[in-house]
Amino acid sequence: DLVITVSEGVKMHVERIEFSGNSAYQDSVLKKTLKNKEAAFLFQSGLFLKDELERDRQRLLEYYKNEGYQKARVPSVEVKPGSKPDKVVLRFTVVEGIPYNLRSLSISGETLCSEKELRSKIDLDPGSRLSQRRLDEGVGAMREMYSTRGYIYAQVDPRLTFDEAKGEADVAITIREGSIAVID
């Protein structure tokens, strides 16, 4: 006979979420990006989701990059004991850096599509904040445009160059169209 004894322990709840190193955004704004939530009377259980901790760190980083903080980092998240045995305090360390605006956007290597057609796929204008989400969506739309024309192996590679002193960035997109794919 095989007997397995399981000791579940207690459910842990998030008593408080703290941030250090943030100055551009208030704690309340950053907390909205996380899946782990603080326990609130009747409204939220505040159940500690350990499996979501690393993903919460990534969500926080994505938020900063989407707001133009391209060199932001979230180097650590610490889980500390709370005021009771079933409570924890989460502490995220943030290194914001500076926000970057788009200075220029260049596209090279295109022969099948016009540069104007490709530029229309990216929702970024010079002088606007360099949002990682918008850049990624634009690059994805460019790849999709080539795919629908049969160039399923086309590569669209963005390269970013930063001017720290001015808080600006240049984006250079290189396209390698490759050859058209044919079904035998």
mmCIF file with all atom_site columns, C-alpha atoms in Angstrom:
data_model
loop_
_atom_site.group_PDB
_atom_site.id
_atom_site.type_symbol
_atom_site.label_atom_id
_atom_site.label_alt_id
_atom_site.label_comp_id
_atom_site.label_asym_id
_atom_site.label_entity_id
_atom_site.label_seq_id
_atom_site.pdbx_PDB_ins_code
_atom_site.Cartn_x
_atom_site.Cartn_y
_atom_site.Cartn_z
_atom_site.occupancy
_atom_site.B_iso_or_equiv
_atom_site.pdbx_formal_charge
_atom_site.auth_seq_id
_atom_site.auth_comp_id
_atom_site.auth_asym_id
_atom_site.auth_atom_id
_atom_site.pdbx_PDB_model_num
ATOM 1   C CA . ASP A 1 1   ? 0.000   0.000  0.000   1.00 0.00 ? 1   ASP A CA 1
ATOM 2   C CA . LEU A 1 2   ? 1.073   3.521  -0.737  1.00 0.00 ? 2   LEU A CA 1
ATOM 3   C CA . VAL A 1 3   ? -0.181  6.246  1.589   1.00 0.00 ? 3   VAL A CA 1
ATOM 4   C CA . ILE A 1 4   ? 0.352   9.872  0.643   1.00 0.00 ? 4   ILE A CA 1
ATOM 5   C CA . THR A 1 5   ? -0.118  12.435 3.371   1.00 0.00 ? 5   THR A CA 1
ATOM 6   C CA . VAL A 1 6   ? -0.608  16.012 2.264   1.00 0.00 ? 6   VAL A CA 1
ATOM 7   C CA . SER A 1 7   ? -0.224  18.943 4.602   1.00 0.00 ? 7   SER A CA 1
ATOM 8   C CA . GLU A 1 8   ? -1.718  21.911 2.785   1.00 0.00 ? 8   GLU A CA 1
ATOM 9   C CA . GLY A 1 9   ? -0.680  24.529 5.285   1.00 0.00 ? 9   GLY A CA 1
ATOM 10  C CA . VAL A 1 10  ? -2.518  27.853 5.325   1.00 0.00 ? 10  VAL A CA 1
ATOM 11  C CA . LYS A 1 11  ? -3.621  30.017 2.431   1.00 0.00 ? 11  LYS A CA 1
ATOM 12  C CA . MET A 1 12  ? -1.407  33.059 2.240   1.00 0.00 ? 12  MET A CA 1
ATOM 13  C CA . HIS A 1 13  ? -2.839  36.505 1.546   1.00 0.00 ? 13  HIS A CA 1
ATOM 14  C CA . VAL A 1 14  ? -1.151  39.681 0.330   1.00 0.00 ? 14  VAL A CA 1
ATOM 15  C CA . GLU A 1 15  ? -1.276  42.206 3.144   1.00 0.00 ? 15  GLU A CA 1
ATOM 16  C CA . ARG A 1 16  ? 0.540   44.964 1.262   1.00 0.00 ? 16  ARG A CA 1
ATOM 17  C CA . ILE A 1 17  ? 2.341   45.623 -2.010  1.00 0.00 ? 17  ILE A CA 1
ATOM 18  C CA . GLU A 1 18  ? 5.253   48.051 -1.878  1.00 0.00 ? 18  GLU A CA 1
ATOM 19  C CA . PHE A 1 19  ? 7.482   49.571 -4.548  1.00 0.00 ? 19  PHE A CA 1
ATOM 20  C CA . SER A 1 20  ? 10.909  51.121 -4.258  1.00 0.00 ? 20  SER A CA 1
ATOM 21  C CA . GLY A 1 21  ? 12.644  53.211 -6.893  1.00 0.00 ? 21  GLY A CA 1
ATOM 22  C CA . ASN A 1 22  ? 9.486   54.454 -8.606  1.00 0.00 ? 22  ASN A CA 1
ATOM 23  C CA . SER A 1 23  ? 9.026   58.178 -9.014  1.00 0.00 ? 23  SER A CA 1
ATOM 24  C CA . ALA A 1 24  ? 7.241   58.524 -12.372 1.00 0.00 ? 24  ALA A CA 1
ATOM 25  C CA . TYR A 1 25  ? 4.188   56.517 -11.302 1.00 0.00 ? 25  TYR A CA 1
ATOM 26  C CA . GLN A 1 26  ? 2.387   56.244 -7.991  1.00 0.00 ? 26  GLN A CA 1
ATOM 27  C CA . ASP A 1 27  ? 2.099   52.883 -6.252  1.00 0.00 ? 27  ASP A CA 1
ATOM 28  C CA . SER A 1 28  ? -1.647  52.780 -6.932  1.00 0.00 ? 28  SER A CA 1
ATOM 29  C CA . VAL A 1 29  ? -1.035  52.961 -10.703 1.00 0.00 ? 29  VAL A CA 1
ATOM 30  C CA . LEU A 1 30  ? 1.593   50.214 -10.621 1.00 0.00 ? 30  LEU A CA 1
ATOM 31  C CA . LYS A 1 31  ? -0.565  47.935 -8.469  1.00 0.00 ? 31  LYS A CA 1
ATOM 32  C CA . LYS A 1 32  ? -3.204  47.868 -11.221 1.00 0.00 ? 32  LYS A CA 1
ATOM 33  C CA . THR A 1 33  ? -0.752  46.088 -13.551 1.00 0.00 ? 33  THR A CA 1
ATOM 34  C CA . LEU A 1 34  ? -0.299  43.141 -11.168 1.00 0.00 ? 34  LEU A CA 1
ATOM 35  C CA . LYS A 1 35  ? -2.301  39.932 -10.863 1.00 0.00 ? 35  LYS A CA 1
ATOM 36  C CA . ASN A 1 36  ? -1.476  39.680 -7.139  1.00 0.00 ? 36  ASN A CA 1
ATOM 37  C CA . LYS A 1 37  ? -3.726  42.085 -5.261  1.00 0.00 ? 37  LYS A CA 1
ATOM 38  C CA . GLU A 1 38  ? -3.847  43.327 -1.701  1.00 0.00 ? 38  GLU A CA 1
ATOM 39  C CA . ALA A 1 39  ? -6.558  41.902 0.521   1.00 0.00 ? 39  ALA A CA 1
ATOM 40  C CA . ALA A 1 40  ? -9.439  44.362 0.787   1.00 0.00 ? 40  ALA A CA 1
ATOM 41  C CA . PHE A 1 41  ? -12.453 44.027 3.037   1.00 0.00 ? 41  PHE A CA 1
ATOM 42  C CA . LEU A 1 42  ? -15.162 42.106 1.099   1.00 0.00 ? 42  LEU A CA 1
ATOM 43  C CA . PHE A 1 43  ? -13.866 43.242 -2.300  1.00 0.00 ? 43  PHE A CA 1
ATOM 44  C CA . GLN A 1 44  ? -10.715 41.181 -2.884  1.00 0.00 ? 44  GLN A CA 1
ATOM 45  C CA . SER A 1 45  ? -9.467  38.092 -1.159  1.00 0.00 ? 45  SER A CA 1
ATOM 46  C CA . GLY A 1 46  ? -5.866  39.124 -1.730  1.00 0.00 ? 46  GLY A CA 1
ATOM 47  C CA . LEU A 1 47  ? -4.885  35.496 -2.199  1.00 0.00 ? 47  LEU A CA 1
ATOM 48  C CA . PHE A 1 48  ? -1.113  35.227 -2.696  1.00 0.00 ? 48  PHE A CA 1
ATOM 49  C CA . LEU A 1 49  ? -0.493  33.797 -6.173  1.00 0.00 ? 49  LEU A CA 1
ATOM 50  C CA . LYS A 1 50  ? 3.080   32.579 -5.956  1.00 0.00 ? 50  LYS A CA 1
ATOM 51  C CA . ASP A 1 51  ? 3.018   31.235 -9.513  1.00 0.00 ? 51  ASP A CA 1
ATOM 52  C CA . GLU A 1 52  ? 2.162   34.730 -10.786 1.00 0.00 ? 52  GLU A CA 1
ATOM 53  C CA . LEU A 1 53  ? 5.009   36.499 -8.975  1.00 0.00 ? 53  LEU A CA 1
ATOM 54  C CA . GLU A 1 54  ? 7.534   36.320 -11.842 1.00 0.00 ? 54  GLU A CA 1
ATOM 55  C CA . ARG A 1 55  ? 4.825   37.191 -14.350 1.00 0.00 ? 55  ARG A CA 1
ATOM 56  C CA . ASP A 1 56  ? 3.871   40.203 -12.193 1.00 0.00 ? 56  ASP A CA 1
ATOM 57  C CA . ARG A 1 57  ? 7.474   41.352 -12.395 1.00 0.00 ? 57  ARG A CA 1
ATOM 58  C CA . GLN A 1 58  ? 7.253   41.064 -16.192 1.00 0.00 ? 58  GLN A CA 1
ATOM 59  C CA . ARG A 1 59  ? 3.902   42.898 -16.273 1.00 0.00 ? 59  ARG A CA 1
ATOM 60  C CA . LEU A 1 60  ? 5.435   45.772 -14.355 1.00 0.00 ? 60  LEU A CA 1
ATOM 61  C CA . LEU A 1 61  ? 8.396   45.903 -16.744 1.00 0.00 ? 61  LEU A CA 1
ATOM 62  C CA . GLU A 1 62  ? 6.067   45.812 -19.778 1.00 0.00 ? 62  GLU A CA 1
ATOM 63  C CA . TYR A 1 63  ? 4.076   48.706 -18.332 1.00 0.00 ? 63  TYR A CA 1
ATOM 64  C CA . TYR A 1 64  ? 7.198   50.867 -18.070 1.00 0.00 ? 64  TYR A CA 1
ATOM 65  C CA . LYS A 1 65  ? 8.404   49.955 -21.578 1.00 0.00 ? 65  LYS A CA 1
ATOM 66  C CA . ASN A 1 66  ? 4.987   50.719 -23.032 1.00 0.00 ? 66  ASN A CA 1
ATOM 67  C CA . GLU A 1 67  ? 5.203   54.163 -21.427 1.00 0.00 ? 67  GLU A CA 1
ATOM 68  C CA . GLY A 1 68  ? 8.571   54.901 -23.078 1.00 0.00 ? 68  GLY A CA 1
ATOM 69  C CA . TYR A 1 69  ? 10.938  53.751 -20.318 1.00 0.00 ? 69  TYR A CA 1
ATOM 70  C CA . GLN A 1 70  ? 12.860  51.454 -22.667 1.00 0.00 ? 70  GLN A CA 1
ATOM 71  C CA . LYS A 1 71  ? 15.716  50.793 -20.260 1.00 0.00 ? 71  LYS A CA 1
ATOM 72  C CA . ALA A 1 72  ? 13.579  50.238 -17.171 1.00 0.00 ? 72  ALA A CA 1
ATOM 73  C CA . ARG A 1 73  ? 14.317  47.197 -15.048 1.00 0.00 ? 73  ARG A CA 1
ATOM 74  C CA . VAL A 1 74  ? 12.550  45.361 -12.262 1.00 0.00 ? 74  VAL A CA 1
ATOM 75  C CA . PRO A 1 75  ? 15.532  43.503 -10.802 1.00 0.00 ? 75  PRO A CA 1
ATOM 76  C CA . SER A 1 76  ? 13.800  41.917 -7.844  1.00 0.00 ? 76  SER A CA 1
ATOM 77  C CA . VAL A 1 77  ? 10.611  41.118 -6.030  1.00 0.00 ? 77  VAL A CA 1
ATOM 78  C CA . GLU A 1 78  ? 10.829  40.217 -2.366  1.00 0.00 ? 78  GLU A CA 1
ATOM 79  C CA . VAL A 1 79  ? 8.275   38.265 -0.358  1.00 0.00 ? 79  VAL A CA 1
ATOM 80  C CA . LYS A 1 80  ? 8.399   39.281 3.312   1.00 0.00 ? 80  LYS A CA 1
ATOM 81  C CA . PRO A 1 81  ? 6.351   38.028 6.254   1.00 0.00 ? 81  PRO A CA 1
ATOM 82  C CA . GLY A 1 82  ? 3.310   40.140 7.067   1.00 0.00 ? 82  GLY A CA 1
ATOM 83  C CA . SER A 1 83  ? 1.749   41.086 10.399  1.00 0.00 ? 83  SER A CA 1
ATOM 84  C CA . LYS A 1 84  ? 0.118   37.628 10.761  1.00 0.00 ? 84  LYS A CA 1
ATOM 85  C CA . PRO A 1 85  ? 1.325   34.119 9.876   1.00 0.00 ? 85  PRO A CA 1
ATOM 86  C CA . ASP A 1 86  ? -1.017  33.950 6.861   1.00 0.00 ? 86  ASP A CA 1
ATOM 87  C CA . LYS A 1 87  ? 0.027   37.357 5.450   1.00 0.00 ? 87  LYS A CA 1
ATOM 88  C CA . VAL A 1 88  ? 2.865   38.403 3.170   1.00 0.00 ? 88  VAL A CA 1
ATOM 89  C CA . VAL A 1 89  ? 4.203   41.733 1.942   1.00 0.00 ? 89  VAL A CA 1
ATOM 90  C CA . LEU A 1 90  ? 5.406   41.973 -1.665  1.00 0.00 ? 90  LEU A CA 1
ATOM 91  C CA . ARG A 1 91  ? 8.150   44.481 -2.416  1.00 0.00 ? 91  ARG A CA 1
ATOM 92  C CA . PHE A 1 92  ? 9.071   45.254 -6.032  1.00 0.00 ? 92  PHE A CA 1
ATOM 93  C CA . THR A 1 93  ? 12.320  47.085 -6.758  1.00 0.00 ? 93  THR A CA 1
ATOM 94  C CA . VAL A 1 94  ? 12.100  49.295 -9.847  1.00 0.00 ? 94  VAL A CA 1
ATOM 95  C CA . VAL A 1 95  ? 14.864  51.045 -11.795 1.00 0.00 ? 95  VAL A CA 1
ATOM 96  C CA . GLU A 1 96  ? 12.947  53.436 -14.052 1.00 0.00 ? 96  GLU A CA 1
ATOM 97  C CA . GLY A 1 97  ? 15.608  55.139 -16.103 1.00 0.00 ? 97  GLY A CA 1
ATOM 98  C CA . ILE A 1 98  ? 14.351  57.928 -18.340 1.00 0.00 ? 98  ILE A CA 1
ATOM 99  C CA . PRO A 1 99  ? 11.460  57.997 -20.821 1.00 0.00 ? 99  PRO A CA 1
ATOM 100 C CA . TYR A 1 100 ? 12.428  58.042 -24.494 1.00 0.00 ? 100 TYR A CA 1
ATOM 101 C CA . ASN A 1 101 ? 10.700  59.824 -27.337 1.00 0.00 ? 101 ASN A CA 1
ATOM 102 C CA . LEU A 1 102 ? 11.017  58.643 -30.919 1.00 0.00 ? 102 LEU A CA 1
ATOM 103 C CA . ARG A 1 103 ? 13.433  60.861 -32.827 1.00 0.00 ? 103 ARG A CA 1
ATOM 104 C CA . SER A 1 104 ? 13.459  59.030 -36.133 1.00 0.00 ? 104 SER A CA 1
ATOM 105 C CA . LEU A 1 105 ? 12.185  55.894 -37.836 1.00 0.00 ? 105 LEU A CA 1
ATOM 106 C CA . SER A 1 106 ? 13.970  54.448 -40.842 1.00 0.00 ? 106 SER A CA 1
ATOM 107 C CA . ILE A 1 107 ? 13.144  51.391 -42.938 1.00 0.00 ? 107 ILE A CA 1
ATOM 108 C CA . SER A 1 108 ? 15.564  49.639 -45.267 1.00 0.00 ? 108 SER A CA 1
ATOM 109 C CA . GLY A 1 109 ? 15.615  46.485 -47.380 1.00 0.00 ? 109 GLY A CA 1
ATOM 110 C CA . GLU A 1 110 ? 12.062  46.747 -48.710 1.00 0.00 ? 110 GLU A CA 1
ATOM 111 C CA . THR A 1 111 ? 11.403  46.104 -52.407 1.00 0.00 ? 111 THR A CA 1
ATOM 112 C CA . LEU A 1 112 ? 7.909   44.585 -52.484 1.00 0.00 ? 112 LEU A CA 1
ATOM 113 C CA . CYS A 1 113 ? 6.162   47.205 -50.371 1.00 0.00 ? 113 CYS A CA 1
ATOM 114 C CA . SER A 1 114 ? 6.596   50.937 -50.385 1.00 0.00 ? 114 SER A CA 1
ATOM 115 C CA . GLU A 1 115 ? 8.173   52.622 -47.400 1.00 0.00 ? 115 GLU A CA 1
ATOM 116 C CA . LYS A 1 116 ? 4.992   54.666 -46.989 1.00 0.00 ? 116 LYS A CA 1
ATOM 117 C CA . GLU A 1 117 ? 2.904   51.471 -46.832 1.00 0.00 ? 117 GLU A CA 1
ATOM 118 C CA . LEU A 1 118 ? 5.230   49.980 -44.220 1.00 0.00 ? 118 LEU A CA 1
ATOM 119 C CA . ARG A 1 119 ? 5.328   53.175 -42.112 1.00 0.00 ? 119 ARG A CA 1
ATOM 120 C CA . SER A 1 120 ? 1.540   53.181 -41.973 1.00 0.00 ? 120 SER A CA 1
ATOM 121 C CA . LYS A 1 121 ? 1.720   49.933 -39.985 1.00 0.00 ? 121 LYS A CA 1
ATOM 122 C CA . ILE A 1 122 ? 3.553   51.574 -37.070 1.00 0.00 ? 122 ILE A CA 1
ATOM 123 C CA . ASP A 1 123 ? 1.542   53.835 -34.775 1.00 0.00 ? 123 ASP A CA 1
ATOM 124 C CA . LEU A 1 124 ? 4.535   55.936 -33.723 1.00 0.00 ? 124 LEU A CA 1
ATOM 125 C CA . ASP A 1 125 ? 5.310   59.486 -34.788 1.00 0.00 ? 125 ASP A CA 1
ATOM 126 C CA . PRO A 1 126 ? 8.546   61.409 -34.231 1.00 0.00 ? 126 PRO A CA 1
ATOM 127 C CA . GLY A 1 127 ? 8.315   63.207 -30.898 1.00 0.00 ? 127 GLY A CA 1
ATOM 128 C CA . SER A 1 128 ? 5.922   60.667 -29.361 1.00 0.00 ? 128 SER A CA 1
ATOM 129 C CA . ARG A 1 129 ? 6.814   58.325 -26.514 1.00 0.00 ? 129 ARG A CA 1
ATOM 130 C CA . LEU A 1 130 ? 8.525   55.176 -27.735 1.00 0.00 ? 130 LEU A CA 1
ATOM 131 C CA . SER A 1 131 ? 6.020   52.541 -26.677 1.00 0.00 ? 131 SER A CA 1
ATOM 132 C CA . GLN A 1 132 ? 7.306   48.967 -26.886 1.00 0.00 ? 132 GLN A CA 1
ATOM 133 C CA . ARG A 1 133 ? 3.778   47.653 -27.434 1.00 0.00 ? 133 ARG A CA 1
ATOM 134 C CA . ARG A 1 134 ? 3.178   49.959 -30.400 1.00 0.00 ? 134 ARG A CA 1
ATOM 135 C CA . LEU A 1 135 ? 6.562   49.089 -31.895 1.00 0.00 ? 135 LEU A CA 1
ATOM 136 C CA . ASP A 1 136 ? 5.937   45.346 -31.494 1.00 0.00 ? 136 ASP A CA 1
ATOM 137 C CA . GLU A 1 137 ? 2.441   45.635 -32.992 1.00 0.00 ? 137 GLU A CA 1
ATOM 138 C CA . GLY A 1 138 ? 3.826   47.584 -35.968 1.00 0.00 ? 138 GLY A CA 1
ATOM 139 C CA . VAL A 1 139 ? 6.595   45.073 -36.602 1.00 0.00 ? 139 VAL A CA 1
ATOM 140 C CA . GLY A 1 140 ? 4.025   42.267 -36.364 1.00 0.00 ? 140 GLY A CA 1
ATOM 141 C CA . ALA A 1 141 ? 1.767   44.049 -38.871 1.00 0.00 ? 141 ALA A CA 1
ATOM 142 C CA . MET A 1 142 ? 4.716   44.388 -41.266 1.00 0.00 ? 142 MET A CA 1
ATOM 143 C CA . ARG A 1 143 ? 5.481   40.674 -40.978 1.00 0.00 ? 143 ARG A CA 1
ATOM 144 C CA . GLU A 1 144 ? 1.809   39.895 -41.582 1.00 0.00 ? 144 GLU A CA 1
ATOM 145 C CA . MET A 1 145 ? 1.807   42.083 -44.689 1.00 0.00 ? 145 MET A CA 1
ATOM 146 C CA . TYR A 1 146 ? 4.702   40.092 -46.150 1.00 0.00 ? 146 TYR A CA 1
ATOM 147 C CA . SER A 1 147 ? 3.134   36.771 -45.111 1.00 0.00 ? 147 SER A CA 1
ATOM 148 C CA . THR A 1 148 ? -0.130  37.506 -46.901 1.00 0.00 ? 148 THR A CA 1
ATOM 149 C CA . ARG A 1 149 ? 1.909   38.094 -50.078 1.00 0.00 ? 149 ARG A CA 1
ATOM 150 C CA . GLY A 1 150 ? 3.576   34.690 -49.766 1.00 0.00 ? 150 GLY A CA 1
ATOM 151 C CA . TYR A 1 151 ? 6.834   35.832 -48.132 1.00 0.00 ? 151 TYR A CA 1
ATOM 152 C CA . ILE A 1 152 ? 6.352   33.796 -44.984 1.00 0.00 ? 152 ILE A CA 1
ATOM 153 C CA . TYR A 1 153 ? 10.065  33.783 -44.141 1.00 0.00 ? 153 TYR A CA 1
ATOM 154 C CA . ALA A 1 154 ? 10.458  37.566 -44.302 1.00 0.00 ? 154 ALA A CA 1
ATOM 155 C CA . GLN A 1 155 ? 12.329  39.034 -41.350 1.00 0.00 ? 155 GLN A CA 1
ATOM 156 C CA . VAL A 1 156 ? 11.539  42.463 -39.895 1.00 0.00 ? 156 VAL A CA 1
ATOM 157 C CA . ASP A 1 157 ? 14.226  43.448 -37.391 1.00 0.00 ? 157 ASP A CA 1
ATOM 158 C CA . PRO A 1 158 ? 13.999  46.683 -35.395 1.00 0.00 ? 158 PRO A CA 1
ATOM 159 C CA . ARG A 1 159 ? 17.187  48.162 -33.919 1.00 0.00 ? 159 ARG A CA 1
ATOM 160 C CA . LEU A 1 160 ? 17.046  50.907 -31.315 1.00 0.00 ? 160 LEU A CA 1
ATOM 161 C CA . THR A 1 161 ? 19.745  53.519 -30.731 1.00 0.00 ? 161 THR A CA 1
ATOM 162 C CA . PHE A 1 162 ? 19.425  55.754 -27.688 1.00 0.00 ? 162 PHE A CA 1
ATOM 163 C CA . ASP A 1 163 ? 20.552  59.331 -27.055 1.00 0.00 ? 163 ASP A CA 1
ATOM 164 C CA . GLU A 1 164 ? 20.687  59.432 -23.254 1.00 0.00 ? 164 GLU A CA 1
ATOM 165 C CA . ALA A 1 165 ? 21.330  63.172 -23.039 1.00 0.00 ? 165 ALA A CA 1
ATOM 166 C CA . LYS A 1 166 ? 18.218  64.110 -25.032 1.00 0.00 ? 166 LYS A CA 1
ATOM 167 C CA . GLY A 1 167 ? 15.974  61.230 -24.006 1.00 0.00 ? 167 GLY A CA 1
ATOM 168 C CA . GLU A 1 168 ? 15.447  60.277 -27.636 1.00 0.00 ? 168 GLU A CA 1
ATOM 169 C CA . ALA A 1 169 ? 15.714  57.072 -29.621 1.00 0.00 ? 169 ALA A CA 1
ATOM 170 C CA . ASP A 1 170 ? 16.145  56.186 -33.274 1.00 0.00 ? 170 ASP A CA 1
ATOM 171 C CA . VAL A 1 171 ? 14.466  53.075 -34.633 1.00 0.00 ? 171 VAL A CA 1
ATOM 172 C CA . ALA A 1 172 ? 16.005  51.448 -37.718 1.00 0.00 ? 172 ALA A CA 1
ATOM 173 C CA . ILE A 1 173 ? 13.964  48.606 -39.191 1.00 0.00 ? 173 ILE A CA 1
ATOM 174 C CA . THR A 1 174 ? 15.785  46.242 -41.530 1.00 0.00 ? 174 THR A CA 1
ATOM 175 C CA . ILE A 1 175 ? 13.719  43.990 -43.756 1.00 0.00 ? 175 ILE A CA 1
ATOM 176 C CA . ARG A 1 176 ? 14.990  40.765 -45.276 1.00 0.00 ? 176 ARG A CA 1
ATOM 177 C CA . GLU A 1 177 ? 12.235  39.695 -47.617 1.00 0.00 ? 177 GLU A CA 1
ATOM 178 C CA . GLY A 1 178 ? 13.673  36.341 -48.652 1.00 0.00 ? 178 GLY A CA 1
ATOM 179 C CA . SER A 1 179 ? 11.933  34.409 -51.374 1.00 0.00 ? 179 SER A CA 1
ATOM 180 C CA . ILE A 1 180 ? 8.298   33.627 -51.917 1.00 0.00 ? 180 ILE A CA 1
ATOM 181 C CA . ALA A 1 181 ? 7.041   30.357 -50.459 1.00 0.00 ? 181 ALA A CA 1
ATOM 182 C CA . VAL A 1 182 ? 5.457   27.931 -52.911 1.00 0.00 ? 182 VAL A CA 1
ATOM 183 C CA . ILE A 1 183 ? 3.266   24.925 -52.112 1.00 0.00 ? 183 ILE A CA 1
ATOM 184 C CA . ASP A 1 184 ? 4.345   21.802 -54.040 1.00 0.00 ? 184 ASP A CA 1
#
